[in-house]
Backbone as JSON Lines, residues from 0, in Angstrom:
{"i":0,"aa":"R","n":[128.95,78.75,108.59],"ca":[129.17,79.91,109.42],"c":[128.26,79.8,110.62]}
{"i":1,"aa":"N","n":[128.73,80.27,111.74],"ca":[127.98,80.16,112.98],"c":[127.09,81.38,113.18]}
{"i":2,"aa":"A","n":[125.86,81.12,113.56],"ca":[124.94,82.22,113.86],"c":[125.25,82.75,115.25]}
{"i":3,"aa":"P","n":[125.04,84.04,115.48],"ca":[125.29,84.58,116.81],"c":[124.35,83.93,117.82]}
{"i":4,"aa":"S","n":[124.85,83.75,119.03],"ca":[124.0,83.15,120.06],"c":[123.16,84.24,120.71]}
{"i":5,"aa":"H","n":[121.99,83.84,121.14],"ca":[121.09,84.77,121.81],"c":[120.61,84.13,123.1]}
{"i":6,"aa":"D","n":[120.43,84.93,124.11],"ca":[119.89,84.44,125.37],"c":[118.38,84.35,125.22]}
{"i":7,"aa":"R","n":[117.9,83.16,125.04],"ca":[116.47,82.95,124.81],"c":[115.69,82.87,126.11]}
{"i":8,"aa":"T","n":[116.37,82.9,127.24],"ca":[115.66,82.79,128.51],"c":[115.31,84.16,129.08]}
{"i":9,"aa":"S","n":[115.96,85.2,128.63],"ca":[115.65,86.53,129.16],"c":[114.4,87.08,128.49]}
{"i":10,"aa":"K","n":[113.7,87.91,129.22],"ca":[112.49,88.52,128.67],"c":[112.88,89.78,127.89]}
{"i":11,"aa":"H","n":[112.23,89.95,126.74],"ca":[112.49,91.12,125.92],"c":[111.29,92.03,126.0]}
{"i":12,"aa":"E","n":[111.55,93.27,126.24],"ca":[110.48,94.25,126.31],"c":[110.13,94.71,124.9]}
{"i":13,"aa":"I","n":[108.86,94.7,124.57],"ca":[108.4,95.22,123.29],"c":[107.85,96.61,123.55]}
{"i":14,"aa":"R","n":[108.44,97.57,122.87],"ca":[108.01,98.95,123.08],"c":[107.24,99.43,121.86]}
{"i":15,"aa":"T","n":[106.17,100.14,122.11],"ca":[105.39,100.74,121.05],"c":[105.62,102.24,121.11]}
{"i":16,"aa":"V","n":[106.0,102.81,119.98],"ca":[106.23,104.24,119.91],"c":[105.06,104.85,119.16]}
{"i":17,"aa":"K","n":[104.38,105.78,119.76],"ca":[103.23,106.44,119.15],"c":[103.7,107.73,118.5]}
{"i":18,"aa":"S","n":[103.27,107.95,117.28],"ca":[103.58,109.19,116.58],"c":[102.96,110.35,117.34]}
{"i":19,"aa":"D","n":[103.6,111.52,117.26],"ca":[102.97,112.68,117.89],"c":[101.88,113.26,116.99]}
{"i":20,"aa":"N","n":[101.72,112.7,115.78],"ca":[100.59,113.06,114.94],"c":[99.45,112.17,115.39]}
{"i":21,"aa":"P","n":[98.48,112.71,116.11],"ca":[97.46,111.89,116.75],"c":[96.55,111.15,115.77]}
{"i":22,"aa":"N","n":[96.63,111.46,114.5],"ca":[95.74,110.84,113.52],"c":[96.33,109.61,112.85]}
{"i":23,"aa":"V","n":[97.62,109.33,113.02],"ca":[98.25,108.2,112.34],"c":[97.85,106.91,113.05]}
{"i":24,"aa":"R","n":[97.2,105.99,112.29],"ca":[96.76,104.7,112.83],"c":[97.79,103.61,112.61]}
{"i":25,"aa":"G","n":[98.51,103.68,111.49],"ca":[99.49,102.66,111.16],"c":[99.8,102.69,109.67]}
{"i":26,"aa":"I","n":[100.5,101.68,109.21],"ca":[100.87,101.6,107.8],"c":[99.72,101.0,107.01]}
{"i":27,"aa":"K","n":[99.29,101.7,105.97],"ca":[98.25,101.2,105.05],"c":[98.9,100.31,104.0]}
{"i":28,"aa":"H","n":[99.96,100.82,103.37],"ca":[100.69,100.01,102.4],"c":[102.09,100.58,102.2]}
{"i":29,"aa":"M","n":[102.94,99.73,101.6],"ca":[104.27,100.15,101.2],"c":[104.36,99.91,99.7]}
{"i":30,"aa":"A","n":[104.81,100.91,98.97],"ca":[104.89,100.83,97.51],"c":[106.35,100.81,97.08]}
{"i":31,"aa":"F","n":[106.69,99.81,96.28],"ca":[108.05,99.63,95.78],"c":[108.08,99.94,94.29]}
{"i":32,"aa":"A","n":[109.02,100.76,93.87],"ca":[109.22,101.04,92.45],"c":[110.06,99.9,91.87]}
{"i":33,"aa":"V","n":[109.51,99.23,90.85],"ca":[110.2,98.1,90.23],"c":[110.19,98.27,88.71]}
{"i":34,"aa":"R","n":[111.17,97.68,88.06],"ca":[111.21,97.72,86.59],"c":[110.17,96.79,85.98]}
{"i":35,"aa":"S","n":[109.94,95.65,86.65],"ca":[108.99,94.65,86.17],"c":[108.23,94.09,87.36]}
{"i":36,"aa":"A","n":[106.93,94.35,87.41],"ca":[106.11,93.81,88.5],"c":[106.11,92.29,88.47]}
{"i":37,"aa":"A","n":[106.06,91.7,87.27],"ca":[106.04,90.24,87.15],"c":[107.33,89.62,87.71]}
{"i":38,"aa":"E","n":[108.47,90.19,87.37],"ca":[109.74,89.67,87.88],"c":[109.86,89.87,89.39]}
{"i":39,"aa":"A","n":[109.36,91.0,89.89],"ca":[109.41,91.25,91.33],"c":[108.52,90.25,92.08]}
{"i":40,"aa":"V","n":[107.35,89.93,91.53],"ca":[106.47,88.93,92.15],"c":[107.18,87.58,92.19]}
{"i":41,"aa":"E","n":[107.87,87.23,91.11],"ca":[108.6,85.96,91.07],"c":[109.61,85.88,92.22]}
{"i":42,"aa":"A","n":[110.33,86.97,92.47],"ca":[111.31,86.99,93.55],"c":[110.63,86.86,94.91]}
{"i":43,"aa":"Y","n":[109.53,87.6,95.13],"ca":[108.8,87.49,96.39],"c":[108.24,86.09,96.56]}
{"i":44,"aa":"A","n":[107.78,85.47,95.48],"ca":[107.25,84.1,95.55],"c":[108.36,83.11,95.93]}
{"i":45,"aa":"R","n":[109.52,83.3,95.33],"ca":[110.65,82.39,95.57],"c":[111.19,82.53,96.99]}
{"i":46,"aa":"F","n":[111.38,83.74,97.45],"ca":[112.05,83.96,98.72],"c":[111.11,84.08,99.92]}
{"i":47,"aa":"L","n":[109.88,84.55,99.7],"ca":[108.98,84.82,100.83],"c":[107.64,84.11,100.72]}
{"i":48,"aa":"H","n":[107.51,83.23,99.75],"ca":[106.31,82.41,99.57],"c":[105.05,83.23,99.32]}
{"i":49,"aa":"V","n":[105.19,84.39,98.7],"ca":[104.03,85.13,98.22],"c":[103.46,84.33,97.05]}
{"i":50,"aa":"P","n":[102.13,84.22,96.92],"ca":[101.58,83.42,95.82],"c":[102.12,83.86,94.45]}
{"i":51,"aa":"A","n":[102.66,82.9,93.71],"ca":[103.22,83.19,92.39],"c":[102.16,83.7,91.43]}
{"i":52,"aa":"E","n":[100.9,83.34,91.67],"ca":[99.81,83.79,90.8],"c":[99.23,85.14,91.23]}
{"i":53,"aa":"T","n":[99.96,85.88,92.05],"ca":[99.5,87.21,92.46],"c":[99.14,88.02,91.23]}
{"i":54,"aa":"E","n":[97.93,88.57,91.25],"ca":[97.45,89.32,90.09],"c":[98.19,90.65,89.95]}
{"i":55,"aa":"I","n":[98.47,91.01,88.72],"ca":[99.07,92.31,88.42],"c":[97.98,93.16,87.8]}
{"i":56,"aa":"H","n":[97.63,94.23,88.5],"ca":[96.56,95.12,88.07],"c":[97.13,96.18,87.14]}
{"i":57,"aa":"V","n":[96.38,96.55,86.13],"ca":[96.77,97.62,85.21],"c":[95.89,98.82,85.51]}
{"i":58,"aa":"Y","n":[96.54,99.96,85.73],"ca":[95.86,101.22,86.01],"c":[96.12,102.18,84.86]}
{"i":59,"aa":"P","n":[95.18,102.25,83.9],"ca":[95.4,103.08,82.7],"c":[95.58,104.56,83.02]}
{"i":60,"aa":"K","n":[94.84,105.07,84.01],"ca":[94.92,106.51,84.33],"c":[96.33,106.91,84.75]}
{"i":61,"aa":"S","n":[96.93,106.11,85.64],"ca":[98.28,106.44,86.11],"c":[99.36,105.74,85.29]}
{"i":62,"aa":"K","n":[98.94,104.88,84.35],"ca":[99.87,104.17,83.46],"c":[100.87,103.32,84.24]}
{"i":63,"aa":"N","n":[100.32,102.52,85.17],"ca":[101.14,101.64,86.0],"c":[100.59,100.22,85.99]}
{"i":64,"aa":"R","n":[101.48,99.27,86.23],"ca":[101.12,97.9,86.55],"c":[101.5,97.71,88.02]}
{"i":65,"aa":"V","n":[100.58,97.13,88.79],"ca":[100.84,97.0,90.22],"c":[100.43,95.61,90.71]}
{"i":66,"aa":"A","n":[101.37,94.92,91.33],"ca":[101.08,93.65,92.01],"c":[100.78,93.99,93.47]}
{"i":67,"aa":"L","n":[99.64,93.5,93.95],"ca":[99.22,93.76,95.33],"c":[99.15,92.45,96.1]}
{"i":68,"aa":"F","n":[99.76,92.43,97.28],"ca":[99.66,91.27,98.16],"c":[99.94,91.71,99.58]}
{"i":69,"aa":"Y","n":[99.59,90.83,100.53],"ca":[99.83,91.1,101.94],"c":[100.93,90.2,102.45]}
{"i":70,"aa":"L","n":[101.78,90.78,103.27],"ca":[102.86,90.04,103.9],"c":[103.0,90.6,105.31]}
{"i":71,"aa":"G","n":[102.86,89.74,106.29],"ca":[102.95,90.2,107.68],"c":[101.89,91.22,108.04]}
{"i":72,"aa":"G","n":[100.73,91.14,107.39],"ca":[99.63,92.05,107.7],"c":[99.73,93.41,107.04]}
{"i":73,"aa":"I","n":[100.72,93.6,106.19],"ca":[100.9,94.89,105.51],"c":[100.73,94.68,104.01]}
{"i":74,"aa":"E","n":[100.02,95.58,103.37],"ca":[99.85,95.51,101.92],"c":[101.13,95.99,101.24]}
{"i":75,"aa":"Y","n":[101.6,95.18,100.31],"ca":[102.74,95.53,99.47],"c":[102.23,95.86,98.08]}
{"i":76,"aa":"Q","n":[102.81,96.86,97.47],"ca":[102.5,97.22,96.09],"c":[103.81,97.25,95.32]}
{"i":77,"aa":"L","n":[103.9,96.4,94.29],"ca":[105.08,96.4,93.43],"c":[104.67,97.16,92.17]}
{"i":78,"aa":"C","n":[105.21,98.37,92.02],"ca":[104.71,99.34,91.03],"c":[105.67,99.5,89.86]}
{"i":79,"aa":"E","n":[105.15,99.24,88.68],"ca":[105.92,99.33,87.44],"c":[105.28,100.37,86.53]}
{"i":80,"aa":"S","n":[106.06,101.32,86.07],"ca":[105.56,102.29,85.08],"c":[105.4,101.6,83.74]}
{"i":81,"aa":"M","n":[104.33,101.94,83.02],"ca":[104.12,101.37,81.7],"c":[104.78,102.21,80.61]}
{"i":82,"aa":"E","n":[105.3,103.37,80.99],"ca":[105.99,104.25,80.05],"c":[107.35,104.62,80.62]}
{"i":83,"aa":"P","n":[108.34,104.83,79.76],"ca":[109.7,105.12,80.25],"c":[109.8,106.39,81.1]}
{"i":84,"aa":"D","n":[108.9,107.35,80.88],"ca":[108.96,108.58,81.68],"c":[107.91,108.57,82.8]}
{"i":85,"aa":"G","n":[107.39,107.4,83.14],"ca":[106.4,107.28,84.2],"c":[107.0,107.54,85.58]}
{"i":86,"aa":"R","n":[106.12,107.75,86.53],"ca":[106.49,108.1,87.9],"c":[107.53,107.14,88.49]}
{"i":87,"aa":"F","n":[107.29,105.84,88.41],"ca":[108.19,104.88,89.05],"c":[109.46,104.68,88.23]}
{"i":88,"aa":"A","n":[109.34,104.71,86.91],"ca":[110.53,104.59,86.04],"c":[111.48,105.76,86.29]}
{"i":89,"aa":"K","n":[110.95,106.97,86.4],"ca":[111.8,108.15,86.66],"c":[112.47,108.02,88.02]}
{"i":90,"aa":"W","n":[111.72,107.56,89.01],"ca":[112.26,107.4,90.35],"c":[113.43,106.42,90.33]}
{"i":91,"aa":"I","n":[113.26,105.28,89.63],"ca":[114.34,104.29,89.52],"c":[115.54,104.89,88.81]}
{"i":92,"aa":"D","n":[115.31,105.62,87.71],"ca":[116.41,106.25,86.97],"c":[117.17,107.25,87.84]}
{"i":93,"aa":"E","n":[116.45,108.05,88.62],"ca":[117.08,109.05,89.49],"c":[117.98,108.41,90.54]}
{"i":94,"aa":"R","n":[117.57,107.27,91.05],"ca":[118.3,106.61,92.13],"c":[119.23,105.5,91.66]}
{"i":95,"aa":"G","n":[119.02,105.05,90.43],"ca":[119.86,104.0,89.89],"c":[119.5,102.6,90.36]}
{"i":96,"aa":"A","n":[118.37,102.45,91.04],"ca":[117.97,101.14,91.55],"c":[116.49,101.13,91.9]}
{"i":97,"aa":"E","n":[115.93,99.94,91.92],"ca":[114.57,99.75,92.41],"c":[114.58,99.9,93.93]}
{"i":98,"aa":"G","n":[113.41,100.13,94.52],"ca":[113.38,100.22,95.98],"c":[112.07,100.75,96.53]}
{"i":99,"aa":"L","n":[112.07,100.97,97.84],"ca":[110.89,101.46,98.55],"c":[110.61,102.89,98.11]}
{"i":100,"aa":"H","n":[109.5,103.09,97.44],"ca":[109.13,104.39,96.88],"c":[108.38,105.25,97.9]}
{"i":101,"aa":"H","n":[107.32,104.68,98.48],"ca":[106.59,105.45,99.5],"c":[105.9,104.53,100.49]}
{"i":102,"aa":"I","n":[105.64,105.11,101.65],"ca":[104.84,104.44,102.67],"c":[103.56,105.25,102.84]}
{"i":103,"aa":"C","n":[102.45,104.56,102.78],"ca":[101.15,105.2,103.0],"c":[100.73,104.93,104.43]}
{"i":104,"aa":"Y","n":[100.47,106.0,105.17],"ca":[100.04,105.89,106.55],"c":[98.53,106.12,106.61]}
{"i":105,"aa":"E","n":[97.83,105.18,107.23],"ca":[96.39,105.35,107.42],"c":[96.17,106.33,108.55]}
{"i":106,"aa":"V","n":[95.26,107.27,108.33],"ca":[94.96,108.3,109.32],"c":[93.46,108.33,109.61]}
{"i":107,"aa":"D","n":[93.11,108.79,110.79],"ca":[91.69,108.91,111.17],"c":[91.03,110.07,110.43]}
{"i":108,"aa":"D","n":[91.75,111.16,110.31],"ca":[91.2,112.39,109.73],"c":[92.3,113.03,108.89]}
{"i":109,"aa":"I","n":[92.15,112.94,107.58],"ca":[93.23,113.4,106.7],"c":[93.49,114.9,106.83]}
{"i":110,"aa":"D","n":[92.44,115.68,106.99],"ca":[92.64,117.13,107.11],"c":[93.43,117.47,108.37]}
{"i":111,"aa":"S","n":[93.11,116.82,109.48],"ca":[93.86,117.06,110.72],"c":[95.29,116.56,110.6]}
{"i":112,"aa":"A","n":[95.48,115.4,109.97],"ca":[96.84,114.86,109.81],"c":[97.69,115.8,108.95]}
{"i":113,"aa":"L","n":[97.09,116.32,107.88],"ca":[97.84,117.25,107.02],"c":[98.13,118.56,107.74]}
{"i":114,"aa":"A","n":[97.16,119.06,108.49],"ca":[97.38,120.3,109.25],"c":[98.52,120.11,110.24]}
{"i":115,"aa":"H","n":[98.54,118.96,110.92],"ca":[99.61,118.68,111.88],"c":[100.96,118.63,111.16]}
{"i":116,"aa":"A","n":[101.03,117.93,110.03],"ca":[102.29,117.83,109.29],"c":[102.75,119.21,108.79]}
{"i":117,"aa":"E","n":[101.8,120.02,108.31],"ca":[102.15,121.35,107.83],"c":[102.65,122.24,108.96]}
{"i":118,"aa":"K","n":[102.1,122.09,110.16],"ca":[102.6,122.85,111.32],"c":[104.05,122.49,111.63]}
{"i":119,"aa":"Q","n":[104.44,121.27,111.24],"ca":[105.82,120.81,111.46],"c":[106.74,121.18,110.28]}
{"i":120,"aa":"G","n":[106.2,121.93,109.3],"ca":[107.02,122.39,108.18],"c":[106.83,121.62,106.89]}
{"i":121,"aa":"A","n":[105.94,120.64,106.88],"ca":[105.72,119.85,105.65],"c":[104.96,120.68,104.62]}
{"i":122,"aa":"T","n":[105.18,120.34,103.37],"ca":[104.41,120.93,102.28],"c":[103.77,119.79,101.49]}
{"i":123,"aa":"L","n":[102.68,120.11,100.79],"ca":[101.96,119.1,100.04],"c":[102.46,119.07,98.6]}
{"i":124,"aa":"R","n":[102.32,117.9,97.97],"ca":[102.73,117.74,96.58],"c":[101.54,117.31,95.74]}
{"i":125,"aa":"I","n":[101.71,117.42,94.46],"ca":[100.69,116.98,93.51],"c":[100.71,115.45,93.44]}
{"i":126,"aa":"C","n":[99.52,114.85,93.42],"ca":[99.39,113.41,93.2],"c":[99.72,113.17,91.73]}
{"i":127,"aa":"Q","n":[100.73,112.36,91.46],"ca":[101.16,112.12,90.08],"c":[100.07,111.45,89.25]}
{"i":128,"aa":"A","n":[99.28,110.58,89.87],"ca":[98.24,109.87,89.12],"c":[97.08,110.77,88.75]}
{"i":129,"aa":"C","n":[96.73,111.7,89.63],"ca":[95.52,112.52,89.44],"c":[95.8,113.96,89.07]}
{"i":130,"aa":"Q","n":[97.04,114.39,89.29],"ca":[97.41,115.8,89.08],"c":[96.58,116.72,89.97]}
{"i":131,"aa":"V","n":[96.32,116.27,91.2],"ca":[95.58,117.05,92.19],"c":[96.51,117.32,93.36]}
{"i":132,"aa":"H","n":[96.46,118.54,93.87],"ca":[97.28,118.96,94.99],"c":[96.49,118.81,96.28]}
{"i":133,"aa":"G","n":[97.06,118.15,97.27],"ca":[96.4,118.01,98.57],"c":[95.44,116.83,98.62]}
{"i":134,"aa":"S","n":[94.56,116.87,99.6],"ca":[93.63,115.77,99.84],"c":[92.59,115.66,98.73]}
{"i":135,"aa":"H","n":[92.38,114.41,98.26],"ca":[91.4,114.17,97.21],"c":[91.0,112.7,97.2]}
{"i":136,"aa":"P","n":[89.84,112.38,96.6],"ca":[89.37,111.0,96.62],"c":[90.16,110.09,95.68]}
{"i":137,"aa":"H","n":[90.37,108.87,96.14],"ca":[91.01,107.8,95.39],"c":[90.15,106.56,95.59]}
{"i":138,"aa":"P","n":[90.44,105.46,94.91],"ca":[89.58,104.28,95.03],"c":[89.37,103.74,96.45]}
{"i":139,"aa":"E","n":[90.34,103.89,97.35],"ca":[90.18,103.33,98.71],"c":[89.91,104.38,99.78]}
{"i":140,"aa":"G","n":[90.16,105.65,99.47],"ca":[89.98,106.68,100.48],"c":[90.53,108.0,100.0]}
{"i":141,"aa":"W","n":[90.46,109.0,100.88],"ca":[91.05,110.31,100.56],"c":[92.55,110.2,100.8]}
{"i":142,"aa":"I","n":[93.32,110.71,99.86],"ca":[94.78,110.63,99.99],"c":[95.42,112.0,99.79]}
{"i":143,"aa":"A","n":[96.65,112.1,100.23],"ca":[97.48,113.28,99.98],"c":[98.94,112.86,100.16]}
{"i":144,"aa":"F","n":[99.81,113.49,99.4],"ca":[101.24,113.24,99.49],"c":[101.94,114.47,100.05]}
{"i":145,"aa":"L","n":[102.93,114.21,100.91],"ca":[103.78,115.31,101.37],"c":[104.89,115.49,100.35]}
{"i":146,"aa":"D","n":[105.35,116.72,100.19],"ca":[106.45,117.0,99.28],"c":[107.78,116.84,100.01]}
{"i":147,"aa":"D","n":[107.72,116.18,101.13],"ca":[108.89,115.96,101.96],"c":[109.13,114.46,102.05]}
{"i":148,"aa":"E","n":[110.36,114.07,102.22],"ca":[110.7,112.66,102.35],"c":[111.28,112.41,103.72]}
{"i":149,"aa":"A","n":[111.18,111.18,104.16],"ca":[111.81,110.75,105.42],"c":[112.76,109.63,105.05]}
{"i":150,"aa":"G","n":[114.04,109.9,105.11],"ca":[115.03,108.89,104.76],"c":[114.96,108.5,103.29]}
{"i":151,"aa":"G","n":[114.57,109.44,102.42],"ca":[114.47,109.16,100.99],"c":[113.17,108.5,100.58]}
{"i":152,"aa":"I","n":[112.23,108.32,101.51],"ca":[110.96,107.65,101.24],"c":[109.84,108.69,101.24]}
{"i":153,"aa":"E","n":[109.02,108.67,100.17],"ca":[107.88,109.58,100.11],"c":[106.85,109.19,101.17]}
{"i":154,"aa":"I","n":[106.07,110.18,101.61],"ca":[105.05,109.98,102.63],"c":[103.68,110.26,102.02]}
{"i":155,"aa":"E","n":[102.78,109.29,102.19],"ca":[101.4,109.44,101.76],"c":[100.5,109.25,102.97]}
{"i":156,"aa":"F","n":[99.42,110.01,103.05],"ca":[98.39,109.8,104.07],"c":[97.13,109.33,103.36]}
{"i":157,"aa":"M","n":[96.39,108.42,104.02],"ca":[95.1,107.98,103.49],"c":[94.09,107.85,104.62]}
{"i":158,"aa":"Q","n":[92.94,108.48,104.42],"ca":[91.79,108.26,105.29],"c":[90.89,107.28,104.54]}
{"i":159,"aa":"V","n":[90.85,106.04,105.01],"ca":[90.12,104.98,104.33],"c":[88.62,105.25,104.41]}
{"i":160,"aa":"Y","n":[87.94,104.99,103.29],"ca":[86.49,105.18,103.25],"c":[85.76,104.23,104.19]}
{"i":161,"aa":"T","n":[84.65,104.69,104.71],"ca":[83.69,103.79,105.35],"c":[83.0,103.03,104.22]}
{"i":162,"aa":"P","n":[82.3,101.93,104.49],"ca":[81.59,101.22,103.41],"c":[80.62,102.13,102.65]}
{"i":163,"aa":"E","n":[79.95,103.04,103.35],"ca":[79.01,103.96,102.7],"c":[79.74,104.94,101.78]}
{"i":164,"aa":"Q","n":[80.87,105.45,102.24],"ca":[81.65,106.38,101.43],"c":[82.23,105.68,100.2]}
{"i":165,"aa":"L","n":[82.64,104.42,100.35],"ca":[83.16,103.66,99.22],"c":[82.09,103.47,98.16]}
{"i":166,"aa":"K","n":[80.88,103.13,98.58],"ca":[79.77,102.97,97.62],"c":[79.51,104.28,96.89]}
{"i":167,"aa":"E","n":[79.52,105.38,97.63],"ca":[79.31,106.69,97.01],"c":[80.4,106.99,96.01]}
{"i":168,"aa":"Y","n":[81.65,106.7,96.34],"ca":[82.77,106.93,95.42],"c":[82.57,106.08,94.16]}
{"i":169,"aa":"E","n":[82.25,104.8,94.33],"ca":[82.08,103.92,93.18],"c":[80.92,104.36,92.3]}
{"i":170,"aa":"D","n":[79.84,104.84,92.91],"ca":[78.68,105.3,92.15],"c":[79.01,106.56,91.33]}
{"i":171,"aa":"V","n":[79.82,107.44,91.9],"ca":[80.12,108.72,91.26],"c":[81.33,108.63,90.35]}
{"i":172,"aa":"K","n":[82.43,108.08,90.86],"ca":[83.71,108.1,90.15],"c":[84.0,106.85,89.35]}
{"i":173,"aa":"G","n":[83.56,105.71,89.87],"ca":[84.02,104.46,89.28],"c":[85.46,104.23,89.7]}
{"i":174,"aa":"I","n":[85.94,103.06,89.44],"ca":[87.33,102.77,89.84],"c":[88.16,102.56,88.59]}
């Protein structure tokens, strides 16, 4: 089959669109709901050359297995529920397929980002892992989930810890 031809001599303009939420810095990670993190890693290794030995982390508190890797400068999380009624398993059952579960956006100031989103009509949801509503500490930073979706994708905000804040979190909470 013939590939479409492209004019490679013309210049293409690259446009950057800035969110009107002044606190959004970019994508922190994308989380995919999968039935098997190990099988999903195998597919990413085969098709996109992600290391086949990518470690699968077990998170007892949230009862998930998660494969973490970077592709194109973005962290990918392949998330598998360890129980049939777990967060990701339910999501897959509701939709009938695996897929992009949520995008986490890194923000400068989580409280300001949430206030901006709420002014636009957003509401906050409970963090399934922690059972906490709104902004709260997590291993990498303060997070919060919106109870609203964009194109069927959940929205998470994260204000990443400074090195000092991370040490304080680890000293107090542990990971």
